[in-house]
Amino acid sequence: MRADRPPLRLLPAPGLELLVLPDARFKRALLQVHFDSPFTDGRSPARVLAAQILEQGTRSHPSQMHLTRAEESLYGASVGLDGRRLADGHRVTLAVSWVGERFLPAGAAVQAGVCALARELLEEPARDAAGQIPAATLERERRQLLRRIRSLSDDRAAYSRQRFLQLLCGDDPFGRPLWGGEEEVAALKEEDLEAARHGLLEQARISAVLVGPADPEEVAAFLADWFGAGGPHADAVRPPLPPVRLDRPDRLREDREALPLDQARLHFGFRFPPPATPEDFEALTLANAILGGGAQGRLFRIVREQRSLCYGISSSLRARKGILAVGAGIDAASYREVRDEILAQAAVVAAGDWSEEEEAAARAGLRDQLDSLADSPSGLARFHDRERLLGFRRTPSERVRDVAAVTRERIAAAAAAWEPALVYLLAPVAAGEEAA
């Protein structure tokens, strides 16, 4: 199946949709099983730490070394867990990859073996003689996570992005990091981590995407045996995820923080109503591209190249959350000029005052991104999963068609809906000033 064909849709278990894009061009198959939980359940720090611990070993493969050997015996297959924020939810992804059979010795097969290993990672974690998480493993991974939290402020770019989201979102949990704070992680007990693991299996909303040279019926049967009728989680209660919280600003707020650093970091946040249709989505995407979604954008060309007010600048979208974020590295003395220029360029896009060349470059850049999906299993998986989440369910070629159909007026209308919400500056500590 080529990238311009819709994926197969299989339902191996109630509420579990498997999107399948079989493609023999790829050497490796990729299966992603997503477990989505609401951030508001309070278990995100436990899920983050539990995922780290689960990757350390299973009952049959009690260490990372044993897991690596098992993967190598499956001709370089890989199994792993990862987590990220998804709107107001916490998504934990079980990613499984293996070499297609036509690249293996005659008679060799690995798909069933690697899927079984992936299931074992979540269902049969390594335990000590008392049936608990080995204490040394728990404390080592806890220290690793605490070290990550404590070192965040040393990465000024990452720290400024997180502080920006915290200030932009206020009491909206979207502004909180998935791993929580030091006190939360330090207080986690073995039973909290087990509750988080069982929550993934028994309460999370589950979906999956399969791309590449794989047997979709075998993967569907694997998921049905795991989560379907007769499986260990057939009676699981999976409540729907809550609707995404959408806050609108009543005014533009400004916030400044000082830390020892060489280059100031500015973040400007706008809020907007999330797109309801494919046409709204593409208008928003093109408006962002014209503003600052690349080197062709107005922010880079004008703020950096023409006015030399920043070291780098770009804009990005969180469409389902209704956030447009502009990030720039600047001299703190240029703060007001950069802030005002961002507002001015957003107004230009809202008024439709860009050139035909700018619009053509934005459309071409988006088409190039969509064309490149045909060569990327992970890119195709992300694309079709996002289309499912948005409710559009298009193919890349259908998206190209929708991009071509969006008018200049609709692009401007999308930008006109951007409401300035917050400007945050992380600035160097001035002489005689204390870090704040």
Short mmCIF file of C-alpha atoms in Angstrom, two decimals:
data_model
loop_
_atom_site.label_atom_id
_atom_site.label_comp_id
_atom_site.label_asym_id
_atom_site.label_seq_id
_atom_site.Cartn_x
_atom_site.Cartn_y
_atom_site.Cartn_z
CA MET A 1 0.00 0.00 0.00
CA ARG A 2 1.44 3.32 -1.04
CA ALA A 3 1.42 6.49 1.05
CA ASP A 4 -1.47 7.98 -0.95
CA ARG A 5 -3.82 5.11 -0.03
CA PRO A 6 -5.96 5.14 3.11
CA PRO A 7 -4.90 2.76 5.87
CA LEU A 8 -6.79 -0.44 6.59
CA ARG A 9 -8.91 -0.12 9.72
CA LEU A 10 -9.12 -3.20 11.93
CA LEU A 11 -10.87 -3.57 15.29
CA PRO A 12 -9.08 -6.38 17.15
CA ALA A 13 -10.77 -5.50 20.46
CA PRO A 14 -13.68 -3.30 21.58
CA GLY A 15 -12.64 0.34 21.26
CA LEU A 16 -9.17 -0.58 19.94
CA GLU A 17 -8.61 0.58 16.38
CA LEU A 18 -5.58 -0.67 14.46
CA LEU A 19 -4.54 1.38 11.42
CA VAL A 20 -2.50 -0.65 8.96
CA LEU A 21 -0.29 0.58 6.11
CA PRO A 22 1.43 -2.51 4.69
CA ASP A 23 4.32 -1.50 2.44
CA ALA A 24 6.97 -3.92 1.15
CA ARG A 25 9.30 -1.04 0.20
CA PHE A 26 10.39 -0.68 3.81
CA LYS A 27 12.95 -3.04 5.32
CA ARG A 28 11.50 -2.80 8.83
CA ALA A 29 7.97 -2.97 10.17
CA LEU A 30 6.85 -0.54 12.88
CA LEU A 31 4.03 -1.17 15.36
CA GLN A 32 3.05 1.58 17.80
CA VAL A 33 0.54 0.77 20.53
CA HIS A 34 -0.66 3.95 22.24
CA PHE A 35 -2.03 4.05 25.80
CA ASP A 36 -3.79 7.39 26.44
CA SER A 37 -4.64 8.52 29.98
CA PRO A 38 -5.98 11.85 31.28
CA PHE A 39 -3.33 14.03 32.85
CA THR A 40 -5.83 14.94 35.55
CA ASP A 41 -5.76 11.42 37.04
CA GLY A 42 -2.60 12.45 38.92
CA ARG A 43 -0.61 9.40 37.82
CA SER A 44 1.66 10.97 35.22
CA PRO A 45 4.81 11.05 37.43
CA ALA A 46 4.22 7.40 38.34
CA ARG A 47 3.74 6.47 34.66
CA VAL A 48 6.98 8.22 33.70
CA LEU A 49 8.99 6.39 36.37
CA ALA A 50 7.19 3.10 35.76
CA ALA A 51 8.03 3.23 32.04
CA GLN A 52 11.72 3.70 32.88
CA ILE A 53 11.63 0.71 35.23
CA LEU A 54 9.71 -1.53 32.82
CA GLU A 55 12.47 -1.12 30.26
CA GLN A 56 15.00 -2.57 32.70
CA GLY A 57 13.85 -6.17 32.34
CA THR A 58 11.09 -8.77 32.41
CA ARG A 59 10.51 -12.03 34.24
CA SER A 60 12.14 -14.05 31.44
CA HIS A 61 14.73 -11.37 30.60
CA PRO A 62 15.59 -9.89 34.00
CA SER A 63 18.00 -7.15 32.91
CA GLN A 64 18.61 -4.73 30.06
CA MET A 65 21.42 -6.99 28.91
CA HIS A 66 19.02 -9.94 28.68
CA LEU A 67 16.49 -7.80 26.80
CA THR A 68 19.16 -6.67 24.34
CA ARG A 69 20.21 -10.26 23.73
CA ALA A 70 16.57 -11.20 23.07
CA GLU A 71 16.25 -8.36 20.56
CA GLU A 72 19.47 -9.41 18.84
CA SER A 73 18.24 -13.00 18.62
CA LEU A 74 15.21 -11.62 16.76
CA TYR A 75 17.48 -10.23 14.03
CA GLY A 76 17.82 -6.77 15.53
CA ALA A 77 14.21 -6.23 16.59
CA SER A 78 13.54 -3.46 19.10
CA VAL A 79 10.99 -2.91 21.85
CA GLY A 80 10.66 0.23 23.95
CA LEU A 81 8.39 2.58 25.86
CA ASP A 82 8.13 6.32 25.44
CA GLY A 83 5.81 9.01 26.74
CA ARG A 84 4.68 12.45 25.70
CA ARG A 85 2.01 15.04 26.25
CA LEU A 86 -1.00 14.74 23.94
CA ALA A 87 -3.28 17.76 24.40
CA ASP A 88 -4.62 17.23 27.96
CA GLY A 89 -3.56 13.61 28.07
CA HIS A 90 -0.47 11.54 28.80
CA ARG A 91 0.37 9.11 25.99
CA VAL A 92 2.61 6.13 26.67
CA THR A 93 3.66 4.37 23.47
CA LEU A 94 4.88 0.81 23.16
CA ALA A 95 7.03 0.88 20.01
CA VAL A 96 7.96 -2.39 18.31
CA SER A 97 10.16 -2.71 15.22
CA TRP A 98 11.43 -5.73 13.31
CA VAL A 99 12.97 -6.73 9.97
CA GLY A 100 10.57 -7.90 7.26
CA GLU A 101 10.62 -11.60 6.42
CA ARG A 102 11.92 -11.15 2.88
CA PHE A 103 15.16 -9.78 4.35
CA LEU A 104 15.63 -12.76 6.68
CA PRO A 105 17.10 -16.22 6.05
CA ALA A 106 14.67 -18.70 4.51
CA GLY A 107 12.18 -19.97 7.07
CA ALA A 108 13.05 -17.32 9.68
CA ALA A 109 10.23 -15.31 11.26
CA VAL A 110 10.40 -12.74 14.06
CA GLN A 111 7.03 -10.94 14.12
CA ALA A 112 5.35 -13.24 16.63
CA GLY A 113 8.46 -13.33 18.83
CA VAL A 114 8.95 -9.59 19.04
CA CYS A 115 5.24 -8.98 19.72
CA ALA A 116 5.39 -11.50 22.57
CA LEU A 117 8.46 -9.71 23.96
CA ALA A 118 6.63 -6.38 23.77
CA ARG A 119 3.68 -7.77 25.69
CA GLU A 120 6.00 -9.27 28.28
CA LEU A 121 7.50 -5.82 28.90
CA LEU A 122 4.15 -4.56 30.26
CA GLU A 123 2.59 -7.75 31.62
CA GLU A 124 5.51 -9.57 33.22
CA PRO A 125 8.04 -7.07 34.57
CA ALA A 126 11.10 -8.24 36.47
CA ARG A 127 10.39 -8.85 40.16
CA ASP A 128 12.47 -9.84 43.20
CA ALA A 129 11.89 -12.90 45.39
CA ALA A 130 9.12 -11.06 47.25
CA GLY A 131 7.30 -10.28 43.99
CA GLN A 132 8.17 -6.58 44.09
CA ILE A 133 10.16 -4.18 41.92
CA PRO A 134 13.84 -4.78 42.78
CA ALA A 135 14.75 -2.04 45.24
CA ALA A 136 18.04 -1.27 43.49
CA THR A 137 16.26 -0.81 40.16
CA LEU A 138 13.59 1.44 41.66
CA GLU A 139 16.06 3.71 43.42
CA ARG A 140 18.44 3.88 40.44
CA GLU A 141 15.66 4.93 38.07
CA ARG A 142 14.23 7.34 40.63
CA ARG A 143 17.65 9.01 40.92
CA GLN A 144 17.83 9.23 37.13
CA LEU A 145 14.45 10.96 36.93
CA LEU A 146 15.27 13.33 39.81
CA ARG A 147 18.57 14.19 38.12
CA ARG A 148 16.64 14.98 34.95
CA ILE A 149 14.25 17.26 36.83
CA ARG A 150 17.02 19.06 38.71
CA SER A 151 19.09 19.59 35.59
CA LEU A 152 16.24 21.18 33.63
CA SER A 153 17.32 24.69 34.60
CA ASP A 154 20.80 23.96 33.22
CA ASP A 155 19.26 23.60 29.77
CA ARG A 156 18.06 27.17 29.42
CA ALA A 157 16.13 26.51 26.20
CA ALA A 158 14.18 23.57 27.69
CA TYR A 159 13.67 25.39 30.98
CA SER A 160 12.31 28.52 29.30
CA ARG A 161 9.88 26.47 27.19
CA GLN A 162 8.50 24.71 30.25
CA ARG A 163 8.21 27.93 32.28
CA PHE A 164 6.48 29.59 29.33
CA LEU A 165 3.86 26.83 29.19
CA GLN A 166 3.35 26.97 32.96
CA LEU A 167 2.74 30.70 32.84
CA LEU A 168 0.64 30.57 29.67
CA CYS A 169 -1.66 27.84 30.96
CA GLY A 170 -2.02 28.93 34.59
CA ASP A 171 -4.05 26.32 36.45
CA ASP A 172 -4.60 24.31 33.27
CA PRO A 173 -2.64 21.06 33.81
CA PHE A 174 -1.23 21.37 30.27
CA GLY A 175 1.42 23.67 31.74
CA ARG A 176 2.73 21.02 34.14
CA PRO A 177 5.52 18.64 33.09
CA LEU A 178 4.57 14.98 32.82
CA TRP A 179 7.16 13.95 35.39
CA GLY A 180 5.81 16.34 38.03
CA GLY A 181 8.09 17.81 40.67
CA GLU A 182 10.91 16.49 42.82
CA GLU A 183 8.66 15.93 45.85
CA GLU A 184 6.17 13.91 43.82
CA VAL A 185 8.85 11.65 42.36
CA ALA A 186 10.61 11.24 45.71
CA ALA A 187 7.31 10.18 47.31
CA LEU A 188 6.42 7.50 44.74
CA LYS A 189 6.13 4.01 46.21
CA GLU A 190 6.19 0.58 44.61
CA GLU A 191 2.39 0.37 44.82
CA ASP A 192 2.05 3.70 42.97
CA LEU A 193 4.10 2.37 40.08
CA GLU A 194 2.13 -0.87 39.97
CA ALA A 195 -1.12 1.11 39.97
CA ALA A 196 0.21 3.17 37.05
CA ARG A 197 1.15 0.01 35.11
CA HIS A 198 -2.23 -1.59 35.72
CA GLY A 199 -3.89 1.70 34.80
CA LEU A 200 -2.28 1.54 31.36
CA LEU A 201 -3.56 -1.97 30.81
CA GLU A 202 -7.00 -1.62 32.39
CA GLN A 203 -8.08 2.02 32.08
CA ALA A 204 -6.18 3.74 29.26
CA ARG A 205 -7.71 4.28 25.82
CA ILE A 206 -5.72 2.10 23.41
CA SER A 207 -5.05 2.54 19.69
CA ALA A 208 -2.38 1.21 17.34
CA VAL A 209 -0.67 1.88 14.02
CA LEU A 210 1.23 -0.68 11.93
CA VAL A 211 3.45 0.37 9.00
CA GLY A 212 5.72 -1.65 6.74
CA PRO A 213 6.36 -5.29 5.72
CA ALA A 214 4.18 -7.03 8.31
CA ASP A 215 1.29 -9.48 8.51
CA PRO A 216 -1.63 -7.31 9.68
CA GLU A 217 -3.86 -10.25 10.54
CA GLU A 218 -1.18 -11.69 12.81
CA VAL A 219 -0.76 -8.33 14.58
CA ALA A 220 -4.54 -7.96 14.90
CA ALA A 221 -4.73 -11.45 16.40
CA PHE A 222 -1.94 -10.54 18.84
CA LEU A 223 -3.85 -7.44 20.02
CA ALA A 224 -7.14 -9.38 20.16
CA ASP A 225 -5.54 -12.04 22.34
CA TRP A 226 -4.15 -9.33 24.61
CA PHE A 227 -7.11 -6.95 24.88
CA GLY A 228 -10.06 -8.66 23.22
CA ALA A 229 -12.71 -11.14 24.34
CA GLY A 230 -11.18 -13.92 26.41
CA GLY A 231 -7.98 -11.93 26.99
CA PRO A 232 -6.71 -10.87 30.42
CA HIS A 233 -8.19 -7.38 30.01
CA ALA A 234 -11.50 -8.24 28.35
CA ASP A 235 -13.47 -6.72 31.25
CA ALA A 236 -11.38 -3.54 31.51
CA VAL A 237 -13.31 -0.30 31.97
CA ARG A 238 -11.87 2.39 29.72
CA PRO A 239 -13.60 5.71 30.37
CA PRO A 240 -13.49 8.32 27.60
CA LEU A 241 -10.81 10.96 27.83
CA PRO A 242 -12.12 14.34 29.02
CA PRO A 243 -12.57 17.11 26.45
CA VAL A 244 -9.56 19.33 25.83
CA ARG A 245 -9.62 22.43 28.00
CA LEU A 246 -9.51 25.59 25.91
CA ASP A 247 -8.74 28.85 27.71
CA ARG A 248 -8.97 32.28 26.08
CA PRO A 249 -6.96 35.29 27.30
CA ASP A 250 -8.65 38.42 28.59
CA ARG A 251 -5.50 40.49 27.96
CA LEU A 252 -1.85 40.21 26.97
CA ARG A 253 0.32 39.38 29.98
CA GLU A 254 4.09 39.83 30.25
CA ASP A 255 6.43 37.99 32.58
CA ARG A 256 10.18 38.19 33.08
CA GLU A 257 12.59 35.88 34.89
CA ALA A 258 16.36 36.28 35.42
CA LEU A 259 18.95 33.50 35.50
CA PRO A 260 22.67 33.38 34.73
CA LEU A 261 22.83 32.87 30.94
CA ASP A 262 24.38 34.41 27.84
CA GLN A 263 21.39 34.63 25.51
CA ALA A 264 17.91 35.71 26.56
CA ARG A 265 14.95 33.52 25.57
CA LEU A 266 11.66 35.08 24.51
CA HIS A 267 8.43 33.12 24.13
CA PHE A 268 5.22 34.67 22.82
CA GLY A 269 1.97 32.71 23.12
CA PHE A 270 -1.26 33.24 21.21
CA ARG A 271 -4.53 31.33 21.78
CA PHE A 272 -7.12 30.46 19.14
CA PRO A 273 -10.14 28.18 18.64
CA PRO A 274 -8.93 24.75 17.46
CA PRO A 275 -9.71 23.99 13.81
CA ALA A 276 -13.00 22.15 13.28
CA THR A 277 -12.58 21.18 9.62
CA PRO A 278 -9.72 20.14 7.32
CA GLU A 279 -10.00 23.51 5.60
CA ASP A 280 -9.65 25.34 8.92
CA PHE A 281 -6.63 23.19 9.81
CA GLU A 282 -4.81 23.87 6.53
CA ALA A 283 -5.58 27.59 6.71
CA LEU A 284 -4.08 27.65 10.20
CA THR A 285 -1.05 25.62 9.09
CA LEU A 286 -0.36 27.93 6.14
CA ALA A 287 -0.85 31.05 8.28
CA ASN A 288 1.75 29.73 10.71
CA ALA A 289 4.13 28.88 7.84
CA ILE A 290 3.85 32.41 6.46
CA LEU A 291 4.37 33.93 9.90
CA GLY A 292 7.31 31.87 11.15
CA GLY A 293 7.12 28.16 10.42
CA GLY A 294 10.49 28.03 8.70
CA ALA A 295 13.31 30.10 7.21
CA GLN A 296 10.89 31.41 4.59
CA GLY A 297 8.62 32.88 7.30
CA ARG A 298 8.27 36.58 7.94
CA LEU A 299 9.65 36.37 11.47
CA PHE A 300 12.95 34.87 10.37
CA ARG A 301 13.34 37.11 7.32
CA ILE A 302 12.32 40.37 8.96
CA VAL A 303 13.12 40.06 12.66
CA ARG A 304 16.40 38.22 12.17
CA GLU A 305 17.64 38.89 8.65
CA GLN A 306 16.46 42.45 8.02
CA ARG A 307 16.40 43.95 11.52
CA SER A 308 19.01 41.75 13.26
CA LEU A 309 16.93 41.69 16.44
CA CYS A 310 17.42 38.03 17.29
CA TYR A 311 19.72 35.06 16.85
CA GLY A 312 16.92 32.78 15.73
CA ILE A 313 13.12 32.83 15.72
CA SER A 314 10.28 30.55 14.67
CA SER A 315 6.65 29.74 15.40
CA SER A 316 4.88 26.44 16.01
CA LEU A 317 1.34 25.17 16.54
CA ARG A 318 -0.41 22.97 19.07
CA ALA A 319 -3.59 22.79 17.04
CA ARG A 320 -5.76 20.66 19.33
CA LYS A 321 -4.86 22.83 22.32
CA GLY A 322 -5.30 26.12 20.45
CA ILE A 323 -1.78 27.48 21.07
CA LEU A 324 0.55 29.29 18.67
CA ALA A 325 4.00 29.69 20.23
CA VAL A 326 6.79 31.94 18.96
CA GLY A 327 10.28 31.29 20.35
CA ALA A 328 13.36 33.46 19.88
CA GLY A 329 16.89 33.83 21.16
CA ILE A 330 17.57 37.55 21.68
CA ASP A 331 19.56 40.17 23.52
CA ALA A 332 17.42 41.17 26.48
CA ALA A 333 17.79 44.85 25.49
CA SER A 334 15.86 44.10 22.29
CA TYR A 335 12.87 42.65 24.12
CA ARG A 336 10.35 45.39 23.35
CA GLU A 337 11.34 45.66 19.71
CA VAL A 338 11.06 41.90 19.19
CA ARG A 339 7.75 41.74 21.06
CA ASP A 340 6.29 44.56 18.98
CA GLU A 341 7.60 43.10 15.72
CA ILE A 342 6.00 39.74 16.46
CA LEU A 343 2.68 41.50 17.03
CA ALA A 344 3.17 43.53 13.86
CA GLN A 345 3.92 40.47 11.71
CA ALA A 346 0.95 38.56 13.13
CA ALA A 347 -1.20 41.56 12.17
CA VAL A 348 0.25 41.49 8.63
CA VAL A 349 -0.77 37.85 8.22
CA ALA A 350 -4.23 38.54 9.70
CA ALA A 351 -4.70 41.33 7.17
CA GLY A 352 -3.61 39.15 4.24
CA ASP A 353 -0.75 41.52 3.36
CA TRP A 354 1.88 38.92 2.47
CA SER A 355 3.29 38.50 -1.02
CA GLU A 356 2.44 35.83 -3.57
CA GLU A 357 6.02 34.56 -3.29
CA GLU A 358 5.66 34.09 0.48
CA GLU A 359 2.44 32.15 0.05
CA ALA A 360 3.93 29.99 -2.71
CA ALA A 361 6.93 29.17 -0.50
CA ALA A 362 4.66 28.22 2.42
CA ARG A 363 2.55 25.94 0.22
CA ALA A 364 5.61 24.35 -1.37
CA GLY A 365 7.20 23.67 2.01
CA LEU A 366 4.07 21.93 3.25
CA ARG A 367 3.78 19.87 0.05
CA ASP A 368 7.42 18.81 0.39
CA GLN A 369 6.79 17.65 3.96
CA LEU A 370 3.81 15.59 2.85
CA ASP A 371 5.65 14.13 -0.14
CA SER A 372 8.52 12.99 2.11
CA LEU A 373 6.15 10.89 4.23
CA ALA A 374 6.23 8.15 1.60
CA ASP A 375 9.81 7.32 2.66
CA SER A 376 9.30 7.30 6.44
CA PRO A 377 7.44 4.57 8.38
CA SER A 378 7.49 6.66 11.57
CA GLY A 379 6.35 9.74 9.64
CA LEU A 380 3.44 7.83 8.13
CA ALA A 381 2.49 6.45 11.55
CA ARG A 382 2.48 9.95 13.07
CA PHE A 383 0.54 11.37 10.13
CA HIS A 384 -2.29 8.85 10.21
CA ASP A 385 -2.50 8.84 14.00
CA ARG A 386 -2.87 12.63 14.03
CA GLU A 387 -5.50 12.48 11.29
CA ARG A 388 -7.42 10.02 13.45
CA LEU A 389 -7.13 12.29 16.50
CA LEU A 390 -8.31 15.31 14.50
CA GLY A 391 -11.18 13.30 13.05
CA PHE A 392 -10.21 14.08 9.43
CA ARG A 393 -8.73 10.69 8.37
CA ARG A 394 -7.13 11.95 5.16
CA THR A 395 -4.27 10.53 3.15
CA PRO A 396 -1.20 12.68 2.42
CA SER A 397 -2.44 13.27 -1.15
CA GLU A 398 -5.84 14.36 0.17
CA ARG A 399 -4.07 16.81 2.47
CA VAL A 400 -2.12 18.18 -0.51
CA ARG A 401 -5.44 18.69 -2.26
CA ASP A 402 -6.88 20.52 0.76
CA VAL A 403 -3.80 22.73 1.01
CA ALA A 404 -4.18 23.73 -2.65
CA ALA A 405 -7.84 24.61 -2.11
CA VAL A 406 -7.33 26.98 0.82
CA THR A 407 -7.86 30.59 -0.23
CA ARG A 408 -5.87 33.65 0.80
CA GLU A 409 -8.93 34.98 2.62
CA ARG A 410 -9.27 31.83 4.69
CA ILE A 411 -5.59 31.92 5.68
CA ALA A 412 -5.96 35.52 6.82
CA ALA A 413 -9.11 34.66 8.77
CA ALA A 414 -7.23 31.90 10.61
CA ALA A 415 -4.52 34.37 11.65
CA ALA A 416 -7.12 36.95 12.66
CA ALA A 417 -8.33 34.49 15.32
CA TRP A 418 -4.94 34.50 17.10
CA GLU A 419 -5.31 36.27 20.46
CA PRO A 420 -2.09 37.49 22.13
CA ALA A 421 -1.93 35.85 25.56
CA LEU A 422 1.58 35.92 27.07
CA VAL A 423 5.10 37.20 26.45
CA TYR A 424 7.71 35.50 28.63
CA LEU A 425 11.35 36.56 28.80
CA LEU A 426 14.12 34.55 30.42
CA ALA A 427 16.87 37.16 30.71
CA PRO A 428 20.45 37.23 31.97
CA VAL A 429 20.96 38.39 35.52
CA ALA A 430 21.91 42.06 35.41
CA ALA A 431 24.69 43.60 37.51
CA GLY A 432 23.51 43.88 41.11
CA GLU A 433 20.40 41.79 40.40
CA GLU A 434 19.56 38.46 42.00
CA ALA A 435 18.34 35.48 39.98
CA ALA A 436 14.56 35.23 40.16
#
